[in-house]
PDB file of C-alpha atoms in Angstrom:
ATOM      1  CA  UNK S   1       9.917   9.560   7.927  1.00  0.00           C
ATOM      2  CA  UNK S   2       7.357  10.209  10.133  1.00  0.00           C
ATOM      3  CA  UNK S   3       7.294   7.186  12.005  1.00  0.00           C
ATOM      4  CA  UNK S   4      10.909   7.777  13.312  1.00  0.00           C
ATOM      5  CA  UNK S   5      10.120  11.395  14.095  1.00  0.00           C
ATOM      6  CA  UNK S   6       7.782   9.834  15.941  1.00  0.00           C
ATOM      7  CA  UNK S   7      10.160   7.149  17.929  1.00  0.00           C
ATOM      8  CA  UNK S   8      12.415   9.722  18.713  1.00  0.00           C
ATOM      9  CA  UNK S   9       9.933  11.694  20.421  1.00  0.00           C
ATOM     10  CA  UNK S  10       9.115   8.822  22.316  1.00  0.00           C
ATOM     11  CA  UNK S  11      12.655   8.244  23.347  1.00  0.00           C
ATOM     12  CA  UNK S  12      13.708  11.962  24.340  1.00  0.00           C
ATOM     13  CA  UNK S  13      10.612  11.911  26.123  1.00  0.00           C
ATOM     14  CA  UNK S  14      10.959   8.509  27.932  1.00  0.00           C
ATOM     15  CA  UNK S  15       8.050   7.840  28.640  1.00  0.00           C
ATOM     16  CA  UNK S  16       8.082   4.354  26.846  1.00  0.00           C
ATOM     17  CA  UNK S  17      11.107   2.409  26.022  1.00  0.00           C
ATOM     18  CA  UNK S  18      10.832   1.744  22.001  1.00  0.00           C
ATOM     19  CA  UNK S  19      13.351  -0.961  21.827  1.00  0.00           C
ATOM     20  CA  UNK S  20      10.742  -3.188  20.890  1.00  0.00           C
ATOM     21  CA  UNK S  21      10.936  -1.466  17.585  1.00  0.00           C
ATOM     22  CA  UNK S  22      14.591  -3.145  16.974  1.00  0.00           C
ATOM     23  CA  UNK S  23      13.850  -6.822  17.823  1.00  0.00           C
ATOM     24  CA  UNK S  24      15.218  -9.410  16.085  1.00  0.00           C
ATOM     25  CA  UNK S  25      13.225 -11.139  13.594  1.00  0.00           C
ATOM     26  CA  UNK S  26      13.359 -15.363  13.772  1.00  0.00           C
ATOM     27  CA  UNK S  27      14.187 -17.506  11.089  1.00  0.00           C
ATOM     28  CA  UNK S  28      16.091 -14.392   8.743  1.00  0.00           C
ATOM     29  CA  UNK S  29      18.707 -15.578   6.528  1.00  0.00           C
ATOM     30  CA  UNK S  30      21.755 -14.578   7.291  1.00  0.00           C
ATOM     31  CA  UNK S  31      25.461 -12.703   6.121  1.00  0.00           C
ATOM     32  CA  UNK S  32      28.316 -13.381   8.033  1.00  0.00           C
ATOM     33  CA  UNK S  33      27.872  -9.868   9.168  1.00  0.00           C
ATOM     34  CA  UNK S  34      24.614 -10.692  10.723  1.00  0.00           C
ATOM     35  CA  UNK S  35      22.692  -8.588   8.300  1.00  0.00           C
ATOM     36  CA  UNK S  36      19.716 -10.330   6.611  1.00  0.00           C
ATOM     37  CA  UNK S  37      20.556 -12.117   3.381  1.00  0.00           C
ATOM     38  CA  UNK S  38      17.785 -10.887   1.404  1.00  0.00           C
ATOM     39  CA  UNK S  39      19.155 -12.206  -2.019  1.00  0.00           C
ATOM     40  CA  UNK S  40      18.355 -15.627  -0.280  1.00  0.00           C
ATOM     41  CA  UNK S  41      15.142 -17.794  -1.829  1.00  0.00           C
ATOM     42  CA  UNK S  42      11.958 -17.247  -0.891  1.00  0.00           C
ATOM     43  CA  UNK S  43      10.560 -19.116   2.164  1.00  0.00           C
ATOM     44  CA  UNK S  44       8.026 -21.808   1.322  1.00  0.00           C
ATOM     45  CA  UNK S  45       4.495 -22.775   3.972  1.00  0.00           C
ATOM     46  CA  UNK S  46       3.884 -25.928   4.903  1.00  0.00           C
ATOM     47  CA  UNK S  47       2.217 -26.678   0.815  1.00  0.00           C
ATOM     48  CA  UNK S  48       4.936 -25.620  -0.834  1.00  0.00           C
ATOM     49  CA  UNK S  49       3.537 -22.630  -1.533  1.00  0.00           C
ATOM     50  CA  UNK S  50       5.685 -18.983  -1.252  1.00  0.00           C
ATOM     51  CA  UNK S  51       4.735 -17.599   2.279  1.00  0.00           C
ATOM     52  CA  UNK S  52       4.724 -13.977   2.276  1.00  0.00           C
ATOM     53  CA  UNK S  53       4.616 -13.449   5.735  1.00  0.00           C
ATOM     54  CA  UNK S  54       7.203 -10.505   6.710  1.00  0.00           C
ATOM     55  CA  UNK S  55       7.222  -6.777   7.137  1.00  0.00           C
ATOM     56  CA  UNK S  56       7.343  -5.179   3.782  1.00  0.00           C
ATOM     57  CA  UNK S  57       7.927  -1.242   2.865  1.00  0.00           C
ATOM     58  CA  UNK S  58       7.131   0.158  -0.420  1.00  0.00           C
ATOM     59  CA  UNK S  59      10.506   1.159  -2.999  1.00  0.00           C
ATOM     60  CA  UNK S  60      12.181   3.580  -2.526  1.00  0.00           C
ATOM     61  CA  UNK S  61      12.848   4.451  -6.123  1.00  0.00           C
ATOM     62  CA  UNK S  62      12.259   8.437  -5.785  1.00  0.00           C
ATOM     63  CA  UNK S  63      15.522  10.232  -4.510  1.00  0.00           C
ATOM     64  CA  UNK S  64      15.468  12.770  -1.713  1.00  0.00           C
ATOM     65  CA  UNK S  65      15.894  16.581  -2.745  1.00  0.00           C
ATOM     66  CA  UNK S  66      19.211  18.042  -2.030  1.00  0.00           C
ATOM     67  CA  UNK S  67      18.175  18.737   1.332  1.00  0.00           C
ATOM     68  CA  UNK S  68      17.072  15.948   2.364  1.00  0.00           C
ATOM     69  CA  UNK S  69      13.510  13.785   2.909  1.00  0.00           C
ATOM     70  CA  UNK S  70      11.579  16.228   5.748  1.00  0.00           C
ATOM     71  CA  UNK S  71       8.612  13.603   5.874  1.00  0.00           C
ATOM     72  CA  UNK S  72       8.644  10.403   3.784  1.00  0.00           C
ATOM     73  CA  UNK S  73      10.383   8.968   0.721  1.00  0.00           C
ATOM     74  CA  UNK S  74       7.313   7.965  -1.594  1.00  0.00           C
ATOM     75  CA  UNK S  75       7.637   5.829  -4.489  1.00  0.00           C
ATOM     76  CA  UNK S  76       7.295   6.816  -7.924  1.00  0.00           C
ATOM     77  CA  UNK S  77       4.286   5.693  -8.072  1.00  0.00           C
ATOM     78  CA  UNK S  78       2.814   6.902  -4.843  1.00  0.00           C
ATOM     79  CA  UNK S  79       2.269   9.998  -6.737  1.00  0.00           C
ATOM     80  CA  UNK S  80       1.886   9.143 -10.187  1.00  0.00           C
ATOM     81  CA  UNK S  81       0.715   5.627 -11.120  1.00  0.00           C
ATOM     82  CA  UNK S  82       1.246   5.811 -14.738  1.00  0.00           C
ATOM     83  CA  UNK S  83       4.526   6.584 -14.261  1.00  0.00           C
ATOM     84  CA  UNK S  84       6.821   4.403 -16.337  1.00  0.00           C
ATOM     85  CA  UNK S  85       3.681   3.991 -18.752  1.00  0.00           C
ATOM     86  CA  UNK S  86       4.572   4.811 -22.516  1.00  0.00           C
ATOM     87  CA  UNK S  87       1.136   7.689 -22.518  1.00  0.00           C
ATOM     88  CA  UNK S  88       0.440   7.662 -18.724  1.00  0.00           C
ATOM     89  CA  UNK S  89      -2.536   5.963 -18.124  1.00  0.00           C
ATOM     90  CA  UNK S  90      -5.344   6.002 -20.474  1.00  0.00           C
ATOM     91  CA  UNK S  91      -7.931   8.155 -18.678  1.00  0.00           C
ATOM     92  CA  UNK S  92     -11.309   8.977 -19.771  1.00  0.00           C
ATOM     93  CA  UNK S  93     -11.244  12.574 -20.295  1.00  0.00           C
ATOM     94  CA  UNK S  94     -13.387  13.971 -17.623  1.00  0.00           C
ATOM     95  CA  UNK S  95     -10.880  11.835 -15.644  1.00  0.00           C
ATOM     96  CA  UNK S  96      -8.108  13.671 -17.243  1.00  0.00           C
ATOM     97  CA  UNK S  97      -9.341  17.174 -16.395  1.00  0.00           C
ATOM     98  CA  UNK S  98      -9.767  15.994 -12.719  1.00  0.00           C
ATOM     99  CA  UNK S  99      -6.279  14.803 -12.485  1.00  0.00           C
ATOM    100  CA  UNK S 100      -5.044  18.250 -13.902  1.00  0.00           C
ATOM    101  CA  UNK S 101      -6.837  19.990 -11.365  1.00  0.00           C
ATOM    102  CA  UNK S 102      -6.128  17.858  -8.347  1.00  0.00           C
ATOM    103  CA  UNK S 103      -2.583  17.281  -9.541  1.00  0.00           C
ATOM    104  CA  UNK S 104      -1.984  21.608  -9.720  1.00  0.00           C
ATOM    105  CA  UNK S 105      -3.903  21.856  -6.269  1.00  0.00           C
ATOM    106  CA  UNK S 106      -1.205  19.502  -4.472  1.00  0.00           C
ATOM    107  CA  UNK S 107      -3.867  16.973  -3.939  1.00  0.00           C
ATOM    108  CA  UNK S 108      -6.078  18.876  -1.435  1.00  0.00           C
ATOM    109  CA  UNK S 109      -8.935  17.083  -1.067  1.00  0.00           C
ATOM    110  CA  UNK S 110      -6.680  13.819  -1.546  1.00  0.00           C
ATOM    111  CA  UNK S 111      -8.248  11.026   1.509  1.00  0.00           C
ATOM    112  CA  UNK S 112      -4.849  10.589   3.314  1.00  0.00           C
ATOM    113  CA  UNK S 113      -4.793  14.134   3.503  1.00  0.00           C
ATOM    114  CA  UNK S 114      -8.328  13.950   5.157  1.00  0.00           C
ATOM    115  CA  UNK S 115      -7.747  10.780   7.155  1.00  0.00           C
ATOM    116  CA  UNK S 116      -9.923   8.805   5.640  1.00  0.00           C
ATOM    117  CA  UNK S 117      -8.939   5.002   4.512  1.00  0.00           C
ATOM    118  CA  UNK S 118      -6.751   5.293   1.033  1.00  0.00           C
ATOM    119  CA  UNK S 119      -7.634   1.934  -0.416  1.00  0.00           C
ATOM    120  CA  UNK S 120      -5.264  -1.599  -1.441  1.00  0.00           C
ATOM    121  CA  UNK S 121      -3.484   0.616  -4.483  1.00  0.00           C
ATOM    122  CA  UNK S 122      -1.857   3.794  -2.088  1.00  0.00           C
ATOM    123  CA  UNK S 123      -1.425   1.048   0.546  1.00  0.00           C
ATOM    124  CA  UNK S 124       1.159  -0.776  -1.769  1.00  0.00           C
ATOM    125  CA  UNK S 125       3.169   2.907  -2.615  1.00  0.00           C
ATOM    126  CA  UNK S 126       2.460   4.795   1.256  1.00  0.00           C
ATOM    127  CA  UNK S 127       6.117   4.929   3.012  1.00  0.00           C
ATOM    128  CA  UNK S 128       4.902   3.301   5.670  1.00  0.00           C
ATOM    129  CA  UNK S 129       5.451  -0.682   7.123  1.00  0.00           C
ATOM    130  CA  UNK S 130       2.483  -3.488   6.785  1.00  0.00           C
ATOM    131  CA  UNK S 131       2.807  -6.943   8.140  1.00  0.00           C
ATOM    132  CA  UNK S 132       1.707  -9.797   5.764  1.00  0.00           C
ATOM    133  CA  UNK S 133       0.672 -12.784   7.612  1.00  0.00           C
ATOM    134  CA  UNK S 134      -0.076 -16.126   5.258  1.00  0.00           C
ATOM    135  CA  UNK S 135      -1.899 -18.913   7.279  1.00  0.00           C
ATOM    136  CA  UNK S 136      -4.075 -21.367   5.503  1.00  0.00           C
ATOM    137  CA  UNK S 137      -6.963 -19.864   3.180  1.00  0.00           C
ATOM    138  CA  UNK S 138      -5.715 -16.692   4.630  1.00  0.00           C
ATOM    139  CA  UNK S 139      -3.285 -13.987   3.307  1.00  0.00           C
ATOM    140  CA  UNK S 140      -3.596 -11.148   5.977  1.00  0.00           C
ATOM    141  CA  UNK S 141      -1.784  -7.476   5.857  1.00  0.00           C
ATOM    142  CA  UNK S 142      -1.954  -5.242   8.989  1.00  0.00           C
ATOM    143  CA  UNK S 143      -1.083  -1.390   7.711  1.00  0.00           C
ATOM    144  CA  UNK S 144       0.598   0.826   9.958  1.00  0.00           C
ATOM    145  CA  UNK S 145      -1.579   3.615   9.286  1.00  0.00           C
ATOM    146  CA  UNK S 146      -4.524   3.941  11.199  1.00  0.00           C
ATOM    147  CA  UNK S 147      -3.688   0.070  12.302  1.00  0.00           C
ATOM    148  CA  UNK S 148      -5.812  -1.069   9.471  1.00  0.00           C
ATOM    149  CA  UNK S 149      -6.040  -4.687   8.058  1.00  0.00           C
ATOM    150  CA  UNK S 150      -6.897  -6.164   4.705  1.00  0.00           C
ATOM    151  CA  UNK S 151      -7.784  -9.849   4.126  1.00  0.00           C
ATOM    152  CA  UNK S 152      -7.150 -11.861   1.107  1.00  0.00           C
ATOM    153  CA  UNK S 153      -9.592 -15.275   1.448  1.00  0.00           C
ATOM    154  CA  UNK S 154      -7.579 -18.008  -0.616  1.00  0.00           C
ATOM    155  CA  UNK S 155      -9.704 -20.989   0.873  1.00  0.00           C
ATOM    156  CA  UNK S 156     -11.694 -21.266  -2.421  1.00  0.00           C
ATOM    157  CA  UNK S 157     -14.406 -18.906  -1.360  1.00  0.00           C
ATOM    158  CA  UNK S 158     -16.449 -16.678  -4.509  1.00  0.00           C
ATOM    159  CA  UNK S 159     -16.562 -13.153  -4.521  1.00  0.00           C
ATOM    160  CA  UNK S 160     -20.266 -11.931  -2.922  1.00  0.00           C
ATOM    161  CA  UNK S 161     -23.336 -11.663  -5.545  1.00  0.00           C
ATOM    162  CA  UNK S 162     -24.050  -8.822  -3.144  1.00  0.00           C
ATOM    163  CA  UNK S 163     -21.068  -6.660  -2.025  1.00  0.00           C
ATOM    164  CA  UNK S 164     -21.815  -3.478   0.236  1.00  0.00           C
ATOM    165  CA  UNK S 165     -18.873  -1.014  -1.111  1.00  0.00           C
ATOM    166  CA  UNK S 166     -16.244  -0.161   1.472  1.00  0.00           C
ATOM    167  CA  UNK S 167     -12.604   1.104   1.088  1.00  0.00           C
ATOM    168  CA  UNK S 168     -10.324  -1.783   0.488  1.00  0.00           C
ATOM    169  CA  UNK S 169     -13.286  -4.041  -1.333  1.00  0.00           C
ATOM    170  CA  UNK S 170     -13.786  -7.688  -0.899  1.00  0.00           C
ATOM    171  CA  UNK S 171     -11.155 -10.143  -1.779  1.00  0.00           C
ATOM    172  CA  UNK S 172     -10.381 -13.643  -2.777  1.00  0.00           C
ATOM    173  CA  UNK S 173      -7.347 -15.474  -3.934  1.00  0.00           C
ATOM    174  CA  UNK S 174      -6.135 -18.673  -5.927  1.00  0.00           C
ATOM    175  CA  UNK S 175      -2.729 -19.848  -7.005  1.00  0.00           C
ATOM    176  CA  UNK S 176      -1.233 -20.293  -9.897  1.00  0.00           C
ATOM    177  CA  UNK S 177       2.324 -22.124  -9.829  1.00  0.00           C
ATOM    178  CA  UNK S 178       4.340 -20.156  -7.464  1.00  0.00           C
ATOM    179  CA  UNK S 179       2.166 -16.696  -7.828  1.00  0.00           C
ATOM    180  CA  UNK S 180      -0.960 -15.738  -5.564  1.00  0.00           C
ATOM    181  CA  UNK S 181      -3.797 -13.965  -7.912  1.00  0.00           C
ATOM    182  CA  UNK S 182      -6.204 -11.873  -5.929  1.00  0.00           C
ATOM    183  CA  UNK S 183      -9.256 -10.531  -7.688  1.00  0.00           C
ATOM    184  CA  UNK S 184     -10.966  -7.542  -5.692  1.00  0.00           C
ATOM    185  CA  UNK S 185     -14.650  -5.650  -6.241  1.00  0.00           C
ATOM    186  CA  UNK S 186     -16.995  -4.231  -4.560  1.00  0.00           C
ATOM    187  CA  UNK S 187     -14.991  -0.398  -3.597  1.00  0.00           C
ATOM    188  CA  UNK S 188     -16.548   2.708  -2.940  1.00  0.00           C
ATOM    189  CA  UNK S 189     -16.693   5.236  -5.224  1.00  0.00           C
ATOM    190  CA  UNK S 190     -14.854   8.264  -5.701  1.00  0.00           C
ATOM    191  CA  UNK S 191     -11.198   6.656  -4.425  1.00  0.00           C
ATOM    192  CA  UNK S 192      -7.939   8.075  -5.423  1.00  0.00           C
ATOM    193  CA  UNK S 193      -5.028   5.656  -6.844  1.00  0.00           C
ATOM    194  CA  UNK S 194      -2.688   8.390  -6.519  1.00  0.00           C
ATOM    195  CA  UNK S 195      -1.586  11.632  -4.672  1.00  0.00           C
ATOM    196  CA  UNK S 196      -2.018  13.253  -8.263  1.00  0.00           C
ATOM    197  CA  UNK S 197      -5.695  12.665  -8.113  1.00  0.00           C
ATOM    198  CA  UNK S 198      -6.499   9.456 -10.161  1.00  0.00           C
ATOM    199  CA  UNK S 199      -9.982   8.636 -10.033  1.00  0.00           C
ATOM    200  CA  UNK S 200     -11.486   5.081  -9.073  1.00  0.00           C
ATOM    201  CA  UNK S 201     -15.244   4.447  -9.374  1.00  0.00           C
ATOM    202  CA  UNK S 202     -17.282   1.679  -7.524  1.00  0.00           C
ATOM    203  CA  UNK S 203     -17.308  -0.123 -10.797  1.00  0.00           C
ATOM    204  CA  UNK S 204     -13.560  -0.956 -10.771  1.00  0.00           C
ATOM    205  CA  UNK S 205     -12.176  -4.726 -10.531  1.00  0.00           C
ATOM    206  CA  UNK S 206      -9.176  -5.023  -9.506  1.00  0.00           C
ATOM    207  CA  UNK S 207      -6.188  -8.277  -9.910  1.00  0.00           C
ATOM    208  CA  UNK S 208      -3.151  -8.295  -8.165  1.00  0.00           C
ATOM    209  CA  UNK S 209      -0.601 -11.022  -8.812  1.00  0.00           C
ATOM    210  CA  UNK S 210       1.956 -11.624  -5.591  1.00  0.00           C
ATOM    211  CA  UNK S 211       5.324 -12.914  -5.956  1.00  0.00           C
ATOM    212  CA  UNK S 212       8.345 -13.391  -3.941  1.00  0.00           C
ATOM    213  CA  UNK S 213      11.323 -13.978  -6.295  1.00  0.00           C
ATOM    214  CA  UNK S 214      13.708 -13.998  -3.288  1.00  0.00           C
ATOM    215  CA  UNK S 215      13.932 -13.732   0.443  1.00  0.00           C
ATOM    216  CA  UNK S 216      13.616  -9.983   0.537  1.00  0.00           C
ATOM    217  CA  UNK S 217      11.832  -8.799  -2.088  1.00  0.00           C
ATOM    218  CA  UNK S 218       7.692  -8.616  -3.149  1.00  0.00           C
ATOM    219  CA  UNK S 219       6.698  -8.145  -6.419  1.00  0.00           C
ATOM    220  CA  UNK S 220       2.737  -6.954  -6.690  1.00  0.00           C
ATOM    221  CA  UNK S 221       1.685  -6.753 -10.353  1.00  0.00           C
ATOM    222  CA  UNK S 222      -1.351  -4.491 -10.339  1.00  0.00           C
ATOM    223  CA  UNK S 223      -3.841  -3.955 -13.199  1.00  0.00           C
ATOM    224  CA  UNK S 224      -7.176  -2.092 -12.827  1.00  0.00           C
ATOM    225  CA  UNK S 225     -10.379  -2.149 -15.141  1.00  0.00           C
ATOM    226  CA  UNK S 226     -12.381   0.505 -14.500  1.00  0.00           C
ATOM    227  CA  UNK S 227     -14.802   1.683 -17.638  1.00  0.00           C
ATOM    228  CA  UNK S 228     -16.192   4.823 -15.667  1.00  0.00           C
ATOM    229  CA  UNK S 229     -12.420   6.385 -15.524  1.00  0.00           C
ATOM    230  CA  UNK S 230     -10.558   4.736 -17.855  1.00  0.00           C
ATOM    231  CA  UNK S 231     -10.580   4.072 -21.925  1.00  0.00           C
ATOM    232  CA  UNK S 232      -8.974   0.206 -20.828  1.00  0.00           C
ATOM    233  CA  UNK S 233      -7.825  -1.546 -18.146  1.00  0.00           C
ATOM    234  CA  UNK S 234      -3.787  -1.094 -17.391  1.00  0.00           C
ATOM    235  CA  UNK S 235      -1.461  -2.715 -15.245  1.00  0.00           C
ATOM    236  CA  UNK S 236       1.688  -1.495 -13.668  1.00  0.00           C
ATOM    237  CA  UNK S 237       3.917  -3.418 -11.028  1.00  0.00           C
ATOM    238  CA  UNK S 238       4.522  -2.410  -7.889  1.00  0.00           C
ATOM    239  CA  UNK S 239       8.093  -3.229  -5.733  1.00  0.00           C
ATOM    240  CA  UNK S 240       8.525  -3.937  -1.853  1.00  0.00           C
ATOM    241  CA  UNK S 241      11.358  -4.725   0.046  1.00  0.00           C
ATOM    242  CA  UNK S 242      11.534  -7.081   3.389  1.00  0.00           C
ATOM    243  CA  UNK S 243      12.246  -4.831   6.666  1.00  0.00           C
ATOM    244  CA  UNK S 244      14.091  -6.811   8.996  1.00  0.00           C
ATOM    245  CA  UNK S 245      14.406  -6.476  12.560  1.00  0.00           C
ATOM    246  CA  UNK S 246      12.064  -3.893  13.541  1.00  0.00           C
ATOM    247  CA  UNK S 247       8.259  -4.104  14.065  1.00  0.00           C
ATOM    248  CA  UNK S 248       4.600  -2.326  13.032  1.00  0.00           C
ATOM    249  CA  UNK S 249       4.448   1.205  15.197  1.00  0.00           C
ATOM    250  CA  UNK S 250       0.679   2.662  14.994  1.00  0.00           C
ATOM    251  CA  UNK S 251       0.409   5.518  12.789  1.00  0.00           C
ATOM    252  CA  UNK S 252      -2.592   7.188  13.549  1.00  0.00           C
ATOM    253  CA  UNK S 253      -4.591   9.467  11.491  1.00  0.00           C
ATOM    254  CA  UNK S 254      -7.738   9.384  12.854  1.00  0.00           C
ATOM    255  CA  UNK S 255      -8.085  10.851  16.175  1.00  0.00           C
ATOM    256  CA  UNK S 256      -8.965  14.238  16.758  1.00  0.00           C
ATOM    257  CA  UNK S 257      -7.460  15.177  13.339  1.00  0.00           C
ATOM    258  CA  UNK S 258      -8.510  19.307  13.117  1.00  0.00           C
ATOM    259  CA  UNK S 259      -5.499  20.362  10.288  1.00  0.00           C
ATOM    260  CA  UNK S 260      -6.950  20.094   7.641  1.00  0.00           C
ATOM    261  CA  UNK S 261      -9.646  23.150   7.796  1.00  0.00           C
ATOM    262  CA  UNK S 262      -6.560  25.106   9.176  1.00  0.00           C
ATOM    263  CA  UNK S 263      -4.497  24.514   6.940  1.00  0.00           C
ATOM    264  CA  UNK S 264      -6.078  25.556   3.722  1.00  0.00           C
ATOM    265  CA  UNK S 265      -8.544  28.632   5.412  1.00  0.00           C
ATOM    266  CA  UNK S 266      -8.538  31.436   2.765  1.00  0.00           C
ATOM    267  CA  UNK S 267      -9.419  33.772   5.513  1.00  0.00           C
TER     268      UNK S 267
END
């Protein structure tokens, strides 16, 4: 992964000591070993409620070539987000075309390619860490790349009759029983779900339903309705797992970022 790449540099170099990256996290459950029981029960906040405060990394349910993971192990669904779906997902077909293109051109115009802000889908499936922090009428995540944040208002609020579009779109929570249901609107237009290219227009809405069936594992069931791109809406879940004993490390994208027209000159 990148982010260790990038720790090792740091260490060889010595410039800054990166132990901080290894530090114990409070309050873990855990093994006689000392490991982290993750198969222990959720934690509950002060209502009752399932906190998911924690560190959380996307699955890693796609194996490494023979030789080995170079960069990142992505998920699945990092690169394909109908993939498990009997079909695929159900695309409008100009949105089909677009996806065979961008899909046989390695995603070249994809935005985390250009640096650019990927949205709350790619942020679930991106191999790298984001912090959730659950305080009252707030459920806060703090990405790793390009030290973004997202914030998930459950204090009751509505969704804006006026929403200026922006990446991650405006969001607002409420429970039901022991799972958080976030409804988001209001995105940009012309966002990609997936490093194959699928399209999503400023007309999408967007629910997400959080659970924490145990100690060390998030379950974020996704479904998107989107009538520019797609024939229905479709939902798919997405897995993460608890990282303990480490912290965030800034992955930064945006800075002086000159690749990209390098990369893909024809001359």
């Amino acid at each position: 992964m990148k982010r260790r790449l990038l720790i090792a540099g740091l260490l060889a170099a010595g410039a800054l000591d990166a132990q901080w990256l290894h530090y114990p996290t409070p309050g873990l459950p855990r093994l006689a070993d000392g490991k982290a029981n993750l198969k222990a029960p959720a934690p509950r906040a002060a209502d009752g409620k399932p906190d998911f405060s924690g560190l959380w990394l996307q699955e890693h349910d796609r194996p490494c070539p023979p030789g080995g993971c170079a960069d990142f192990q992505a998920s699945e669904q990092f690169y394909d987000m109908g993939y498990g779906m009997p079909g695929g997902l159900p695309y409008q077909p100009w949105a089909a075309e677009i996806v065979k293109k961008r899909t046989a051109s390695n995603g070249l115009n994809d935005p985390d390619t250009l640096c650019v802000p990927h949205g709350i889908i790619k942020a679930h499936t991106v191999d790298l860490l984001r912090k959730m922090i659950q305080v009252p009428g707030l459920l806060a995540i703090l990405n790793e790349r390009n030290a973004s944040y997202r914030q998930i208002f459950t204090d009751g609020r509505a969704l804006p009759a006026d929403m200026l579009p922006t990446w991650n779109g405006y969001s607002t929570g409420r429970w039901e029983g022991d799972t958080l249901v976030v409804r988001t609107e209001g995105f940009r237009d012309g966002m990609w779900l997936d490093r194959n290219g699928t399209p999503m227009s400023d007309a999408a809405k967007i629910t997400e339903k959080f659970r924490r069936p145990n100690f060390g594992t998030l379950e974020v069931e996704v479904t998107v309705d989107d009538p520019k791109v797609f024939t229905k809406p479709w939902a798919t879940t997405l897995r993460q797992t608890l990282q303990p004993d480490t912290e965030l490390l800034d992955y930064i994208c945006l800075e002086n970022e000159k690749d990209i027209p390098h990369l893909f000159d024809k001359k």
